mmCIF file of C-alpha atoms in Angstrom:
data_model
loop_
_atom_site.group_PDB
_atom_site.id
_atom_site.type_symbol
_atom_site.label_atom_id
_atom_site.label_comp_id
_atom_site.label_asym_id
_atom_site.label_seq_id
_atom_site.Cartn_x
_atom_site.Cartn_y
_atom_site.Cartn_z
ATOM 1 C CA MET A 11 57.829 50.656 -25.622
ATOM 2 C CA ALA A 12 55.762 49.697 -28.654
ATOM 3 C CA SER A 13 52.130 50.920 -29.800
ATOM 4 C CA PRO A 14 49.483 48.204 -31.240
ATOM 5 C CA ARG A 15 47.102 48.956 -33.895
ATOM 6 C CA ARG A 16 43.979 51.153 -32.562
ATOM 7 C CA LEU A 17 40.981 49.602 -32.042
ATOM 8 C CA ARG A 18 38.099 52.186 -31.888
ATOM 9 C CA GLY A 19 35.871 51.696 -29.092
ATOM 10 C CA ARG A 20 38.417 49.551 -26.935
ATOM 11 C CA GLY A 21 40.033 51.192 -23.898
ATOM 12 C CA SER A 22 43.424 48.210 -24.385
ATOM 13 C CA GLU A 23 44.983 47.656 -27.997
ATOM 14 C CA SER A 24 46.630 44.564 -26.996
ATOM 15 C CA ASN A 25 46.220 41.357 -24.849
ATOM 16 C CA PRO A 26 49.373 41.372 -22.350
ATOM 17 C CA LYS A 27 51.120 37.834 -21.485
ATOM 18 C CA ASN A 28 49.436 36.022 -18.815
ATOM 19 C CA ARG A 29 51.001 36.164 -15.761
ATOM 20 C CA PHE A 30 49.390 33.136 -14.506
ATOM 21 C CA GLU A 31 50.819 31.351 -18.205
ATOM 22 C CA SER A 32 54.981 30.356 -19.611
ATOM 23 C CA VAL A 33 53.454 30.583 -22.905
ATOM 24 C CA GLU A 34 52.864 33.686 -24.715
ATOM 25 C CA ARG A 35 50.454 34.328 -27.718
ATOM 26 C CA VAL A 36 51.866 37.423 -29.943
ATOM 27 C CA PRO A 37 49.229 37.693 -33.092
ATOM 28 C CA GLU A 38 50.082 38.645 -36.266
ATOM 29 C CA PRO A 39 50.651 42.212 -36.897
ATOM 30 C CA ALA A 40 47.537 44.136 -38.769
ATOM 31 C CA ASP A 41 47.981 47.959 -40.267
ATOM 32 C CA GLU A 42 47.349 50.266 -37.766
ATOM 33 C CA PHE A 43 43.639 51.438 -38.889
ATOM 34 C CA ASP A 44 43.104 48.056 -40.262
ATOM 35 C CA GLN A 45 39.493 47.638 -38.431
ATOM 36 C CA THR A 46 38.630 44.305 -39.601
ATOM 37 C CA SER A 47 40.565 42.630 -37.547
ATOM 38 C CA ALA A 48 39.329 44.318 -33.645
ATOM 39 C CA PRO A 49 37.653 41.374 -32.032
ATOM 40 C CA GLN A 50 34.067 41.190 -30.859
ATOM 41 C CA THR A 51 33.189 40.793 -27.807
ATOM 42 C CA GLN A 52 31.804 37.489 -27.014
ATOM 43 C CA PHE A 53 29.595 35.941 -24.214
ATOM 44 C CA PHE A 54 30.777 32.607 -22.400
ATOM 45 C CA PRO A 55 28.141 30.411 -19.664
ATOM 46 C CA ASP A 56 29.409 31.010 -15.781
ATOM 47 C CA GLN A 57 29.233 27.745 -13.772
ATOM 48 C CA SER A 58 30.415 29.252 -10.325
ATOM 49 C CA LYS A 59 28.108 27.425 -7.580
ATOM 50 C CA SER A 60 27.763 30.670 -5.877
ATOM 51 C CA LEU A 61 27.608 33.941 -6.035
ATOM 52 C CA ILE A 62 28.583 35.860 -3.386
ATOM 53 C CA ALA A 63 31.677 36.902 -2.614
ATOM 54 C CA TYR A 64 33.444 38.398 0.980
ATOM 55 C CA ASN A 65 36.573 39.565 1.429
ATOM 56 C CA ASP A 66 38.065 41.497 4.725
ATOM 57 C CA SER A 67 39.976 44.805 3.193
ATOM 58 C CA PRO A 68 38.902 47.698 5.770
ATOM 59 C CA ASP A 69 39.504 49.744 2.496
ATOM 60 C CA VAL A 70 35.903 49.102 0.515
ATOM 61 C CA GLY A 71 33.385 49.202 3.149
ATOM 62 C CA PHE A 72 31.748 46.315 2.123
ATOM 63 C CA ASP A 73 32.197 42.065 3.199
ATOM 64 C CA ALA A 74 29.934 40.917 0.833
ATOM 65 C CA SER A 75 29.476 41.464 -3.304
ATOM 66 C CA ILE A 76 27.651 39.989 -6.052
ATOM 67 C CA ASN A 77 29.366 40.239 -9.345
ATOM 68 C CA PRO A 78 26.678 38.823 -12.231
ATOM 69 C CA TYR A 79 29.234 38.805 -15.260
ATOM 70 C CA ARG A 80 33.731 38.378 -15.133
ATOM 71 C CA GLY A 81 35.029 40.729 -17.665
ATOM 72 C CA CYS A 82 33.455 44.182 -18.832
ATOM 73 C CA GLU A 83 32.807 45.456 -22.175
ATOM 74 C CA HIS A 84 32.625 49.420 -20.528
ATOM 75 C CA GLY A 85 36.629 48.620 -21.746
ATOM 76 C CA CYS A 86 38.252 51.387 -18.972
ATOM 77 C CA VAL A 87 42.036 50.774 -19.545
ATOM 78 C CA TYR A 88 42.567 51.863 -15.930
ATOM 79 C CA CYS A 89 40.396 49.141 -14.768
ATOM 80 C CA TYR A 90 42.024 47.223 -11.153
ATOM 81 C CA ALA A 91 39.857 44.355 -12.268
ATOM 82 C CA ARG A 92 41.335 43.603 -15.225
ATOM 83 C CA PRO A 93 43.926 40.636 -13.913
ATOM 84 C CA SER A 94 41.084 39.256 -12.260
ATOM 85 C CA HIS A 95 40.581 37.598 -15.585
ATOM 86 C CA GLU A 96 44.153 36.200 -15.752
ATOM 87 C CA TYR A 97 42.947 33.234 -13.111
ATOM 88 C CA LEU A 98 40.254 32.279 -16.250
ATOM 89 C CA GLY A 99 42.702 31.734 -18.516
ATOM 90 C CA PHE A 100 42.086 34.805 -20.501
ATOM 91 C CA SER A 101 44.696 38.393 -20.835
ATOM 92 C CA ALA A 102 43.603 41.091 -18.292
ATOM 93 C CA GLY A 103 43.837 43.614 -22.325
ATOM 94 C CA LEU A 104 41.425 43.067 -24.560
ATOM 95 C CA ASP A 105 40.135 39.547 -23.506
ATOM 96 C CA PHE A 106 39.036 41.453 -20.584
ATOM 97 C CA GLU A 107 36.752 43.249 -22.339
ATOM 98 C CA THR A 108 35.819 40.954 -25.597
ATOM 99 C CA LYS A 109 35.293 37.381 -23.334
ATOM 100 C CA ILE A 110 32.320 38.240 -21.234
ATOM 101 C CA MET A 111 31.461 35.444 -18.419
ATOM 102 C CA VAL A 112 28.064 35.738 -17.511
ATOM 103 C CA LYS A 113 26.572 33.967 -14.733
ATOM 104 C CA GLU A 114 23.095 33.276 -16.044
ATOM 105 C CA ASP A 115 21.850 31.915 -12.984
ATOM 106 C CA ALA A 116 22.620 34.176 -10.629
ATOM 107 C CA PRO A 117 19.653 35.455 -9.291
ATOM 108 C CA GLU A 118 19.096 31.345 -8.397
ATOM 109 C CA LEU A 119 22.068 31.487 -6.334
ATOM 110 C CA LEU A 120 21.204 34.469 -4.912
ATOM 111 C CA ARG A 121 18.147 33.405 -3.568
ATOM 112 C CA ARG A 122 19.244 30.326 -2.294
ATOM 113 C CA GLU A 123 22.631 32.162 -0.675
ATOM 114 C CA LEU A 124 20.222 34.389 0.746
ATOM 115 C CA SER A 125 17.537 32.085 2.413
ATOM 116 C CA SER A 126 20.737 29.623 3.675
ATOM 117 C CA ARG A 127 20.434 29.822 7.804
ATOM 118 C CA TYR A 128 24.144 30.933 7.598
ATOM 119 C CA TRP A 129 23.465 34.362 5.904
ATOM 120 C CA LYS A 130 23.569 37.405 8.593
ATOM 121 C CA PRO A 131 21.758 40.156 6.454
ATOM 122 C CA GLN A 132 24.302 42.271 5.419
ATOM 123 C CA TRP A 133 24.535 45.368 3.113
ATOM 124 C CA VAL A 134 25.694 43.548 -0.677
ATOM 125 C CA ALA A 135 27.449 45.522 -3.402
ATOM 126 C CA LEU A 136 26.562 45.224 -6.746
ATOM 127 C CA SER A 137 29.612 44.949 -7.879
ATOM 128 C CA GLY A 138 32.517 45.045 -6.425
ATOM 129 C CA ASN A 139 34.715 44.088 -9.230
ATOM 130 C CA THR A 140 33.145 44.607 -12.352
ATOM 131 C CA ASP A 141 30.471 46.549 -13.836
ATOM 132 C CA CYS A 142 26.291 44.915 -13.270
ATOM 133 C CA TYR A 143 26.151 47.400 -15.475
ATOM 134 C CA GLN A 144 28.083 46.629 -18.206
ATOM 135 C CA PRO A 145 26.200 46.317 -21.776
ATOM 136 C CA ALA A 146 25.856 42.886 -21.489
ATOM 137 C CA GLU A 147 23.247 43.749 -19.029
ATOM 138 C CA LYS A 148 20.806 45.077 -22.060
ATOM 139 C CA LYS A 149 20.556 41.191 -23.149
ATOM 140 C CA TYR A 150 20.268 38.752 -20.393
ATOM 141 C CA GLY A 151 18.785 41.803 -17.773
ATOM 142 C CA LEU A 152 20.881 39.448 -14.541
ATOM 143 C CA THR A 153 21.110 42.567 -12.120
ATOM 144 C CA ARG A 154 17.054 44.021 -12.363
ATOM 145 C CA ARG A 155 16.517 40.369 -11.529
ATOM 146 C CA CYS A 156 19.024 40.036 -8.819
ATOM 147 C CA LEU A 157 17.624 43.079 -7.264
ATOM 148 C CA GLU A 158 13.809 41.511 -7.324
ATOM 149 C CA VAL A 159 16.131 38.849 -5.512
ATOM 150 C CA LEU A 160 17.435 41.616 -2.870
ATOM 151 C CA LEU A 161 13.859 43.060 -2.879
ATOM 152 C CA GLU A 162 11.519 39.796 -2.030
ATOM 153 C CA PHE A 163 14.693 39.310 1.088
ATOM 154 C CA ARG A 164 14.504 43.277 1.979
ATOM 155 C CA ASN A 165 18.376 43.271 1.838
ATOM 156 C CA PRO A 166 20.387 46.605 1.133
ATOM 157 C CA VAL A 167 22.421 46.811 -1.164
ATOM 158 C CA VAL A 168 24.813 49.636 -2.630
ATOM 159 C CA ILE A 169 25.010 50.141 -6.434
ATOM 160 C CA VAL A 170 28.574 51.000 -8.020
ATOM 161 C CA THR A 171 28.037 51.681 -12.042
ATOM 162 C CA LYS A 172 29.587 54.163 -14.836
ATOM 163 C CA ASN A 173 26.280 53.087 -16.743
ATOM 164 C CA SER A 174 22.760 54.803 -16.889
ATOM 165 C CA LEU A 175 21.496 52.283 -17.607
ATOM 166 C CA VAL A 176 20.739 52.084 -13.628
ATOM 167 C CA THR A 177 17.987 54.032 -14.516
ATOM 168 C CA ARG A 178 16.005 51.801 -16.498
ATOM 169 C CA ASP A 179 15.575 49.936 -12.949
ATOM 170 C CA ILE A 180 14.080 52.803 -10.917
ATOM 171 C CA ASP A 181 10.671 50.498 -10.368
ATOM 172 C CA ILE A 182 12.647 48.271 -7.991
ATOM 173 C CA LEU A 183 14.857 50.478 -6.717
ATOM 174 C CA GLN A 184 11.814 52.715 -5.560
ATOM 175 C CA GLN A 185 10.320 49.927 -3.568
ATOM 176 C CA LEU A 186 14.038 48.808 -1.748
ATOM 177 C CA ALA A 187 14.237 52.989 -0.765
ATOM 178 C CA ARG A 188 11.154 52.789 1.068
ATOM 179 C CA TYR A 189 12.336 50.046 3.080
ATOM 180 C CA ASP A 190 15.947 52.077 3.691
ATOM 181 C CA CYS A 191 17.761 49.063 1.600
ATOM 182 C CA VAL A 192 19.073 51.039 -1.371
ATOM 183 C CA GLY A 193 21.492 53.430 -2.443
ATOM 184 C CA VAL A 194 23.367 53.708 -5.829
ATOM 185 C CA THR A 195 26.695 55.032 -6.243
ATOM 186 C CA ILE A 196 27.424 56.459 -9.857
ATOM 187 C CA SER A 197 31.438 56.323 -10.362
ATOM 188 C CA LEU A 198 32.415 59.717 -12.368
ATOM 189 C CA THR A 199 36.098 60.311 -13.908
ATOM 190 C CA THR A 200 35.769 63.213 -15.440
ATOM 191 C CA LEU A 201 33.174 65.923 -16.655
ATOM 192 C CA ASP A 202 34.847 66.360 -19.792
ATOM 193 C CA HIS A 203 33.268 64.307 -22.715
ATOM 194 C CA ARG A 204 36.416 63.899 -25.169
ATOM 195 C CA LEU A 205 38.483 62.273 -21.890
ATOM 196 C CA SER A 206 35.601 60.009 -21.355
ATOM 197 C CA SER A 207 35.227 58.572 -24.314
ATOM 198 C CA LEU A 208 39.423 57.571 -24.453
ATOM 199 C CA LEU A 209 39.273 56.576 -20.713
ATOM 200 C CA GLU A 210 35.776 54.215 -21.169
ATOM 201 C CA PRO A 211 35.008 54.197 -24.423
ATOM 202 C CA ARG A 212 31.691 51.796 -23.870
ATOM 203 C CA ALA A 213 30.851 53.413 -21.017
ATOM 204 C CA SER A 214 27.913 55.836 -20.149
ATOM 205 C CA ARG A 215 29.689 60.282 -21.299
ATOM 206 C CA PRO A 216 29.847 62.111 -18.075
ATOM 207 C CA ALA A 217 26.334 63.709 -19.141
ATOM 208 C CA ARG A 218 24.513 60.800 -18.609
ATOM 209 C CA ARG A 219 25.771 59.880 -15.669
ATOM 210 C CA LEU A 220 24.944 63.550 -14.163
ATOM 211 C CA ALA A 221 21.486 62.521 -15.661
ATOM 212 C CA ALA A 222 21.136 59.428 -14.567
ATOM 213 C CA ILE A 223 22.138 61.126 -10.786
ATOM 214 C CA GLN A 224 18.992 63.856 -11.161
ATOM 215 C CA ALA A 225 16.957 61.123 -12.810
ATOM 216 C CA LEU A 226 17.338 58.471 -8.841
ATOM 217 C CA ALA A 227 16.934 61.320 -6.997
ATOM 218 C CA HIS A 228 14.042 62.836 -8.378
ATOM 219 C CA ALA A 229 12.733 59.314 -7.644
ATOM 220 C CA GLY A 230 13.447 59.143 -4.147
ATOM 221 C CA VAL A 231 16.182 56.482 -4.760
ATOM 222 C CA PRO A 232 19.421 57.533 -2.376
ATOM 223 C CA VAL A 233 22.407 58.925 -4.801
ATOM 224 C CA GLY A 234 26.370 59.397 -4.303
ATOM 225 C CA TYR A 235 28.795 59.938 -6.861
ATOM 226 C CA LEU A 236 32.204 58.513 -6.822
ATOM 227 C CA GLN A 237 35.643 60.151 -8.127
ATOM 228 C CA ALA A 238 37.024 56.772 -9.384
ATOM 229 C CA PRO A 239 39.593 56.502 -10.137
ATOM 230 C CA MET A 240 41.297 59.968 -9.056
ATOM 231 C CA ILE A 241 44.302 60.373 -11.784
ATOM 232 C CA PRO A 242 46.954 62.271 -10.164
ATOM 233 C CA GLY A 243 47.976 64.969 -13.049
ATOM 234 C CA LEU A 244 45.126 63.961 -15.199
ATOM 235 C CA THR A 245 41.624 64.282 -13.858
ATOM 236 C CA ASP A 246 42.679 65.104 -10.096
ATOM 237 C CA SER A 247 41.813 69.224 -10.736
ATOM 238 C CA GLU A 248 38.914 68.429 -11.761
ATOM 239 C CA ALA A 249 37.201 66.910 -7.978
ATOM 240 C CA PRO A 250 35.841 70.655 -6.865
ATOM 241 C CA ALA A 251 33.786 70.405 -10.528
ATOM 242 C CA ILE A 252 33.120 66.844 -10.251
ATOM 243 C CA GLY A 253 31.076 67.553 -7.025
ATOM 244 C CA VAL A 254 29.226 70.403 -7.772
ATOM 245 C CA ALA A 255 27.903 69.093 -11.220
ATOM 246 C CA ALA A 256 27.367 66.301 -8.815
ATOM 247 C CA ALA A 257 25.417 68.161 -5.931
ATOM 248 C CA ARG A 258 23.623 69.957 -8.189
ATOM 249 C CA ALA A 259 21.797 66.783 -10.323
ATOM 250 C CA GLY A 260 21.059 65.496 -6.608
ATOM 251 C CA ALA A 261 23.807 62.905 -5.432
ATOM 252 C CA THR A 262 24.071 62.947 -1.274
ATOM 253 C CA PHE A 263 26.964 61.056 -0.952
ATOM 254 C CA SER A 264 30.533 60.797 -1.756
ATOM 255 C CA GLY A 265 33.658 58.918 -2.148
ATOM 256 C CA TYR A 266 36.992 58.828 -4.847
ATOM 257 C CA VAL A 267 39.976 56.155 -5.385
ATOM 258 C CA ALA A 268 43.286 57.269 -5.972
ATOM 259 C CA LEU A 269 44.950 55.613 -9.340
ATOM 260 C CA ARG A 270 46.416 52.160 -9.193
ATOM 261 C CA LEU A 271 47.932 49.755 -11.540
ATOM 262 C CA PRO A 272 48.495 46.143 -10.331
ATOM 263 C CA PHE A 273 49.753 43.620 -13.080
ATOM 264 C CA ALA A 274 49.488 44.518 -16.630
ATOM 265 C CA VAL A 275 47.632 47.506 -16.199
ATOM 266 C CA LYS A 276 50.257 49.153 -15.935
ATOM 267 C CA GLU A 277 50.995 48.698 -19.416
ATOM 268 C CA LEU A 278 48.065 49.390 -20.886
ATOM 269 C CA PHE A 279 47.955 52.527 -18.941
ATOM 270 C CA GLU A 280 52.103 53.239 -20.121
ATOM 271 C CA GLN A 281 50.791 52.498 -23.829
ATOM 272 C CA TRP A 282 47.642 54.618 -23.780
ATOM 273 C CA LEU A 283 49.145 57.668 -22.303
ATOM 274 C CA GLU A 284 51.710 57.046 -25.165
ATOM 275 C CA ARG A 285 48.829 56.944 -27.734
ATOM 276 C CA HIS A 286 46.553 59.716 -26.138
ATOM 277 C CA TYR A 287 49.040 62.068 -24.104
ATOM 278 C CA PRO A 288 52.738 61.118 -24.682
ATOM 279 C CA ASP A 289 53.115 64.638 -23.622
ATOM 280 C CA LYS A 290 51.623 64.352 -20.282
ATOM 281 C CA LYS A 291 52.968 60.965 -19.796
ATOM 282 C CA THR A 292 56.150 61.533 -17.608
ATOM 283 C CA LYS A 293 54.272 63.409 -15.046
ATOM 284 C CA ILE A 294 51.366 61.280 -14.896
ATOM 285 C CA LEU A 295 53.451 57.886 -14.765
ATOM 286 C CA ASN A 296 55.733 60.076 -12.072
ATOM 287 C CA ARG A 297 52.671 61.140 -9.408
ATOM 288 C CA VAL A 298 51.443 57.847 -9.641
ATOM 289 C CA ARG A 299 54.405 56.917 -8.049
ATOM 290 C CA GLU A 300 55.034 59.200 -6.153
ATOM 291 C CA ILE A 301 51.281 58.467 -4.134
ATOM 292 C CA ARG A 302 52.856 54.627 -4.313
ATOM 293 C CA GLY A 303 56.343 55.177 -2.552
ATOM 294 C CA GLY A 304 58.304 54.976 -6.137
ATOM 295 C CA LYS A 305 55.794 52.091 -7.807
ATOM 296 C CA LEU A 306 53.131 52.366 -10.298
ATOM 297 C CA ASN A 307 50.870 49.947 -7.827
ATOM 298 C CA ASP A 308 50.584 50.030 -4.400
ATOM 299 C CA PRO A 309 48.142 46.065 -2.938
ATOM 300 C CA ASN A 310 48.533 47.357 0.289
ATOM 301 C CA PHE A 311 45.171 47.610 3.071
ATOM 302 C CA ARG A 312 44.613 51.080 4.394
ATOM 303 C CA SER A 313 46.854 53.027 2.108
ATOM 304 C CA ARG A 314 45.568 51.378 -1.717
ATOM 305 C CA MET A 315 42.485 53.786 -2.059
ATOM 306 C CA ARG A 316 44.153 56.603 -1.151
ATOM 307 C CA GLY A 317 47.623 56.589 -1.316
ATOM 308 C CA GLU A 318 50.884 58.053 0.704
ATOM 309 C CA GLY A 319 53.318 60.655 1.004
ATOM 310 C CA ILE A 320 52.540 64.520 0.067
ATOM 311 C CA TYR A 321 50.809 64.785 -3.629
ATOM 312 C CA ALA A 322 48.735 62.185 -1.788
ATOM 313 C CA GLU A 323 47.311 64.207 1.090
ATOM 314 C CA GLN A 324 46.926 67.443 -1.883
ATOM 315 C CA MET A 325 44.501 65.081 -3.772
ATOM 316 C CA ALA A 326 42.758 64.063 -0.351
ATOM 317 C CA GLU A 327 42.382 67.846 0.139
ATOM 318 C CA LEU A 328 41.093 68.773 -3.242
ATOM 319 C CA PHE A 329 38.510 65.930 -2.767
ATOM 320 C CA GLN A 330 37.975 67.364 0.749
ATOM 321 C CA LEU A 331 36.831 71.291 -1.285
ATOM 322 C CA ALA A 332 34.883 69.405 -3.264
ATOM 323 C CA ARG A 333 32.819 68.043 -0.549
ATOM 324 C CA LYS A 334 32.520 71.936 0.709
ATOM 325 C CA LYS A 335 31.870 73.095 -2.204
ATOM 326 C CA SER A 336 29.473 70.422 -3.267
ATOM 327 C CA GLY A 337 28.351 70.892 0.845
ATOM 328 C CA ILE A 338 27.979 66.617 -0.067
ATOM 329 C CA GLY A 339 30.006 65.132 3.816
ATOM 330 C CA ALA A 340 28.368 61.566 3.718
ATOM 331 C CA ARG A 341 30.549 58.367 2.138
ATOM 332 C CA TRP A 342 27.870 56.350 2.369
ATOM 333 C CA PRO A 343 23.673 56.311 2.275
ATOM 334 C CA LYS A 344 22.282 55.514 5.723
ATOM 335 C CA LEU A 345 20.703 51.602 5.439
ATOM 336 C CA THR A 346 18.878 49.454 7.361
ATOM 337 C CA THR A 347 19.110 45.498 7.903
ATOM 338 C CA GLU A 348 15.707 45.216 10.191
ATOM 339 C CA HIS A 349 13.352 44.296 7.165
ATOM 340 C CA PHE A 350 15.270 41.633 6.474
ATOM 341 C CA ARG A 351 12.926 38.477 6.311
ATOM 342 C CA ARG A 352 13.491 35.093 4.516
ATOM 343 C CA PRO A 353 10.080 34.658 2.465
ATOM 344 C CA GLY A 354 8.669 31.578 2.865
ATOM 345 C CA ARG A 355 10.355 30.634 6.281
ATOM 346 C CA ASP A 356 9.151 33.507 8.110
ATOM 347 C CA GLN A 357 5.439 33.010 6.727
ATOM 348 C CA LEU A 358 5.487 28.971 7.887
ATOM 349 C CA ASN A 359 6.784 30.883 11.297
ATOM 350 C CA LEU A 360 3.006 32.415 11.688
ATOM 351 C CA PHE A 361 2.143 29.438 11.886
#
């Protein structure tokens, strides 16, 4: 497989063919180190008419999620959400991290949906697909405004992010915490600064994520960590060290997700391995196949998050060892909907 040119600060280095389109657009070849042709991030308005998405997966722990952005500039090469960009006519490769759809009216949509009599109070995830604290959040502030709405309704929320920007909103998170309505999960893939910079080029480095855990814990905000993804043959052995580091920072709950490579992510990850870890490529891909029934992806419920087989069991045992060493046993924070209210409507009921 030919390696495309290297693009600084990007996880993917090509735009694989969109699986829904019959025509493939192949760019003109460029010099390997030519940075002038590196694509810049573009932002487009998203015209979605609703915000809360629902799923029936028994694997993820929540039924409802909110995604203010589609696509993610963090550029994590392994991201399972990349193929979702193909539904928009984009590629799962560079397009995913350079063409970001922005739901500019997300807070208003959220308020409308929580106000509906059809909304059943339940905890929601921010985000279920792309990172709600990706770099675009600095400019648009949609996640913060959505948190303000959730606080207004006192609806519980669990945040999953790789970005230390979450600490910007500690003031709102502290208020949600008073009603047992928030938990923040910091995703930790590795403690290796260099590896992180290659895997997740525009996400916060590991030290900053640990600092975010510490800041949130100090502020009284329930915070945990997620080793996601656990990459067999590359980052799985770090599980005990990640657990200890997260616990020292103040994490009180934890989980892990095994690497899965759906659709075009297979090609992107193989290219990444060829570029950065050619000597480990075969071993890593074979380990992924070991836990995925001989393939590089398993989309089935129950097994897609953990994998199956002897090596998957070893990974699970390794994570349990991490929990034992760190003293972290809980999977999720304790949240409640008992404080939920509909501002305005509840006040009218007083009369």
